[in-house]
């Protein structure tokens, strides 16, 4: 995975654990009493990988099953740092199963991904104004967030896809700030005043049509699959970002709805 395409999010330990399973296992193995629970967790993951069959519209139930694996590990260790033990086990679970999750869902949503790519091609043939982008953004170089969207297809990890999405939003706002008509930018999550001539408001109403255009330029190969993987298997409410992640997942759902429905 090209590290330049996946900007680091705010997940702290969770980001490191999802990026490097060795570090995750080091932490887990350092938990007192983790030996047998870890062996049992590994056994459950091997069995899941060998036998579990994914089904469309049952991703929520599958995700709960994986949460249960991590919860059981944390309970069996009896560790005083229950929350950290649970998150580490969840990250390890994602790391081990990421290939199965990605390949299974890609097969299930292949037709949706193809439909979205066709819609992107049609949108790309339109002008910037036709794509719904405000005229004030047409001077901005958005090559970095476009590259970031392409990076979504370059990792199988649900959590790393989430961190990539965080990075795309940051790159988008940074690009707007650098635009000649923008001295500052305000996102729905905070304000940044750069200079004395005011700032531009970049909220959902502005970001959605902009991202529609950027996704079309990027030609994201597996838009629907990426969305499903992030929504159900990045465990975004637990791993680095909280409310911010809720916003990004909702925004991505709006992207999918635009291209598919």
mmCIF file with all atom_site columns, N, CA, C and O in Angstrom, residues 10-28:
data_model
loop_
_atom_site.group_PDB
_atom_site.id
_atom_site.type_symbol
_atom_site.label_atom_id
_atom_site.label_alt_id
_atom_site.label_comp_id
_atom_site.label_asym_id
_atom_site.label_entity_id
_atom_site.label_seq_id
_atom_site.pdbx_PDB_ins_code
_atom_site.Cartn_x
_atom_site.Cartn_y
_atom_site.Cartn_z
_atom_site.occupancy
_atom_site.B_iso_or_equiv
_atom_site.pdbx_formal_charge
_atom_site.auth_seq_id
_atom_site.auth_comp_id
_atom_site.auth_asym_id
_atom_site.auth_atom_id
_atom_site.pdbx_PDB_model_num
ATOM 1  N N  . UNK A 1 10 ? -6.794 9.911  13.282 1.00 0.00 ? 10 UNK A N  1
ATOM 2  C CA . UNK A 1 10 ? -6.618 10.249 14.681 1.00 0.00 ? 10 UNK A CA 1
ATOM 3  C C  . UNK A 1 10 ? -6.812 9.038  15.577 1.00 0.00 ? 10 UNK A C  1
ATOM 4  O O  . UNK A 1 10 ? -7.208 9.155  16.722 1.00 0.00 ? 10 UNK A O  1
ATOM 5  N N  . UNK A 1 11 ? -6.548 7.844  15.040 1.00 0.00 ? 11 UNK A N  1
ATOM 6  C CA . UNK A 1 11 ? -6.856 6.623  15.768 1.00 0.00 ? 11 UNK A CA 1
ATOM 7  C C  . UNK A 1 11 ? -5.822 6.179  16.766 1.00 0.00 ? 11 UNK A C  1
ATOM 8  O O  . UNK A 1 11 ? -6.035 5.208  17.480 1.00 0.00 ? 11 UNK A O  1
ATOM 9  N N  . UNK A 1 12 ? -4.652 6.850  16.836 1.00 0.00 ? 12 UNK A N  1
ATOM 10 C CA . UNK A 1 12 ? -3.648 6.477  17.811 1.00 0.00 ? 12 UNK A CA 1
ATOM 11 C C  . UNK A 1 12 ? -3.248 5.026  17.702 1.00 0.00 ? 12 UNK A C  1
ATOM 12 O O  . UNK A 1 12 ? -2.815 4.552  16.652 1.00 0.00 ? 12 UNK A O  1
ATOM 13 N N  . UNK A 1 13 ? -3.383 4.297  18.817 1.00 0.00 ? 13 UNK A N  1
ATOM 14 C CA . UNK A 1 13 ? -3.004 2.885  18.840 1.00 0.00 ? 13 UNK A CA 1
ATOM 15 C C  . UNK A 1 13 ? -3.758 2.079  17.801 1.00 0.00 ? 13 UNK A C  1
ATOM 16 O O  . UNK A 1 13 ? -3.177 1.201  17.150 1.00 0.00 ? 13 UNK A O  1
ATOM 17 N N  . UNK A 1 14 ? -5.040 2.349  17.635 1.00 0.00 ? 14 UNK A N  1
ATOM 18 C CA . UNK A 1 14 ? -5.826 1.577  16.685 1.00 0.00 ? 14 UNK A CA 1
ATOM 19 C C  . UNK A 1 14 ? -5.265 1.692  15.275 1.00 0.00 ? 14 UNK A C  1
ATOM 20 O O  . UNK A 1 14 ? -5.253 0.726  14.515 1.00 0.00 ? 14 UNK A O  1
ATOM 21 N N  . UNK A 1 15 ? -4.804 2.884  14.905 1.00 0.00 ? 15 UNK A N  1
ATOM 22 C CA . UNK A 1 15 ? -4.215 3.062  13.579 1.00 0.00 ? 15 UNK A CA 1
ATOM 23 C C  . UNK A 1 15 ? -2.964 2.204  13.443 1.00 0.00 ? 15 UNK A C  1
ATOM 24 O O  . UNK A 1 15 ? -2.774 1.501  12.445 1.00 0.00 ? 15 UNK A O  1
ATOM 25 N N  . UNK A 1 16 ? -2.100 2.239  14.441 1.00 0.00 ? 16 UNK A N  1
ATOM 26 C CA . UNK A 1 16 ? -0.874 1.434  14.392 1.00 0.00 ? 16 UNK A CA 1
ATOM 27 C C  . UNK A 1 16 ? -1.189 -0.055 14.375 1.00 0.00 ? 16 UNK A C  1
ATOM 28 O O  . UNK A 1 16 ? -0.549 -0.820 13.659 1.00 0.00 ? 16 UNK A O  1
ATOM 29 N N  . UNK A 1 17 ? -2.180 -0.463 15.150 1.00 0.00 ? 17 UNK A N  1
ATOM 30 C CA . UNK A 1 17 ? -2.539 -1.884 15.207 1.00 0.00 ? 17 UNK A CA 1
ATOM 31 C C  . UNK A 1 17 ? -3.119 -2.363 13.878 1.00 0.00 ? 17 UNK A C  1
ATOM 32 O O  . UNK A 1 17 ? -2.854 -3.487 13.456 1.00 0.00 ? 17 UNK A O  1
ATOM 33 N N  . UNK A 1 18 ? -3.913 -1.541 13.210 1.00 0.00 ? 18 UNK A N  1
ATOM 34 C CA . UNK A 1 18 ? -4.498 -1.945 11.940 1.00 0.00 ? 18 UNK A CA 1
ATOM 35 C C  . UNK A 1 18 ? -3.484 -1.861 10.803 1.00 0.00 ? 18 UNK A C  1
ATOM 36 O O  . UNK A 1 18 ? -3.596 -2.583 9.813  1.00 0.00 ? 18 UNK A O  1
ATOM 37 N N  . UNK A 1 19 ? -2.501 -0.998 10.957 1.00 0.00 ? 19 UNK A N  1
ATOM 38 C CA . UNK A 1 19 ? -1.475 -0.845 9.935  1.00 0.00 ? 19 UNK A CA 1
ATOM 39 C C  . UNK A 1 19 ? -0.426 -1.951 10.032 1.00 0.00 ? 19 UNK A C  1
ATOM 40 O O  . UNK A 1 19 ? 0.135  -2.378 9.021  1.00 0.00 ? 19 UNK A O  1
ATOM 41 N N  . UNK A 1 20 ? -0.161 -2.427 11.238 1.00 0.00 ? 20 UNK A N  1
ATOM 42 C CA . UNK A 1 20 ? 0.888  -3.416 11.458 1.00 0.00 ? 20 UNK A CA 1
ATOM 43 C C  . UNK A 1 20 ? 0.404  -4.442 12.479 1.00 0.00 ? 20 UNK A C  1
ATOM 44 O O  . UNK A 1 20 ? 0.376  -4.172 13.682 1.00 0.00 ? 20 UNK A O  1
ATOM 45 N N  . UNK A 1 21 ? 0.033  -5.613 12.002 1.00 0.00 ? 21 UNK A N  1
ATOM 46 C CA . UNK A 1 21 ? -0.524 -6.623 12.897 1.00 0.00 ? 21 UNK A CA 1
ATOM 47 C C  . UNK A 1 21 ? 0.510  -7.131 13.900 1.00 0.00 ? 21 UNK A C  1
ATOM 48 O O  . UNK A 1 21 ? 0.142  -7.617 14.971 1.00 0.00 ? 21 UNK A O  1
ATOM 49 N N  . UNK A 1 22 ? 1.791  -7.027 13.575 1.00 0.00 ? 22 UNK A N  1
ATOM 50 C CA . UNK A 1 22 ? 2.826  -7.445 14.528 1.00 0.00 ? 22 UNK A CA 1
ATOM 51 C C  . UNK A 1 22 ? 2.762  -6.595 15.799 1.00 0.00 ? 22 UNK A C  1
ATOM 52 O O  . UNK A 1 22 ? 2.887  -7.103 16.912 1.00 0.00 ? 22 UNK A O  1
ATOM 53 N N  . UNK A 1 23 ? 2.564  -5.292 15.618 1.00 0.00 ? 23 UNK A N  1
ATOM 54 C CA . UNK A 1 23 ? 2.447  -4.399 16.773 1.00 0.00 ? 23 UNK A CA 1
ATOM 55 C C  . UNK A 1 23 ? 1.180  -4.712 17.554 1.00 0.00 ? 23 UNK A C  1
ATOM 56 O O  . UNK A 1 23 ? 1.158  -4.628 18.793 1.00 0.00 ? 23 UNK A O  1
ATOM 57 N N  . UNK A 1 24 ? 0.124  -5.044 16.826 1.00 0.00 ? 24 UNK A N  1
ATOM 58 C CA . UNK A 1 24 ? -1.129 -5.409 17.478 1.00 0.00 ? 24 UNK A CA 1
ATOM 59 C C  . UNK A 1 24 ? -0.934 -6.657 18.336 1.00 0.00 ? 24 UNK A C  1
ATOM 60 O O  . UNK A 1 24 ? -1.352 -6.709 19.497 1.00 0.00 ? 24 UNK A O  1
ATOM 61 N N  . UNK A 1 25 ? -0.292 -7.672 17.773 1.00 0.00 ? 25 UNK A N  1
ATOM 62 C CA . UNK A 1 25 ? -0.061 -8.911 18.508 1.00 0.00 ? 25 UNK A CA 1
ATOM 63 C C  . UNK A 1 25 ? 0.881  -8.707 19.689 1.00 0.00 ? 25 UNK A C  1
ATOM 64 O O  . UNK A 1 25 ? 0.721  -9.331 20.737 1.00 0.00 ? 25 UNK A O  1
ATOM 65 N N  . UNK A 1 26 ? 1.856  -7.819 19.518 1.00 0.00 ? 26 UNK A N  1
ATOM 66 C CA . UNK A 1 26 ? 2.762  -7.513 20.634 1.00 0.00 ? 26 UNK A CA 1
ATOM 67 C C  . UNK A 1 26 ? 1.979  -6.973 21.819 1.00 0.00 ? 26 UNK A C  1
ATOM 68 O O  . UNK A 1 26 ? 2.236  -7.340 22.970 1.00 0.00 ? 26 UNK A O  1
ATOM 69 N N  . UNK A 1 27 ? 1.045  -6.101 21.536 1.00 0.00 ? 27 UNK A N  1
ATOM 70 C CA . UNK A 1 27 ? 0.222  -5.548 22.614 1.00 0.00 ? 27 UNK A CA 1
ATOM 71 C C  . UNK A 1 27 ? -0.637 -6.636 23.246 1.00 0.00 ? 27 UNK A C  1
ATOM 72 O O  . UNK A 1 27 ? -0.717 -6.755 24.475 1.00 0.00 ? 27 UNK A O  1
ATOM 73 N N  . UNK A 1 28 ? -1.284 -7.434 22.396 1.00 0.00 ? 28 UNK A N  1
ATOM 74 C CA . UNK A 1 28 ? -2.168 -8.488 22.897 1.00 0.00 ? 28 UNK A CA 1
ATOM 75 C C  . UNK A 1 28 ? -1.403 -9.485 23.759 1.00 0.00 ? 28 UNK A C  1
ATOM 76 O O  . UNK A 1 28 ? -1.851 -9.885 24.844 1.00 0.00 ? 28 UNK A O  1
#
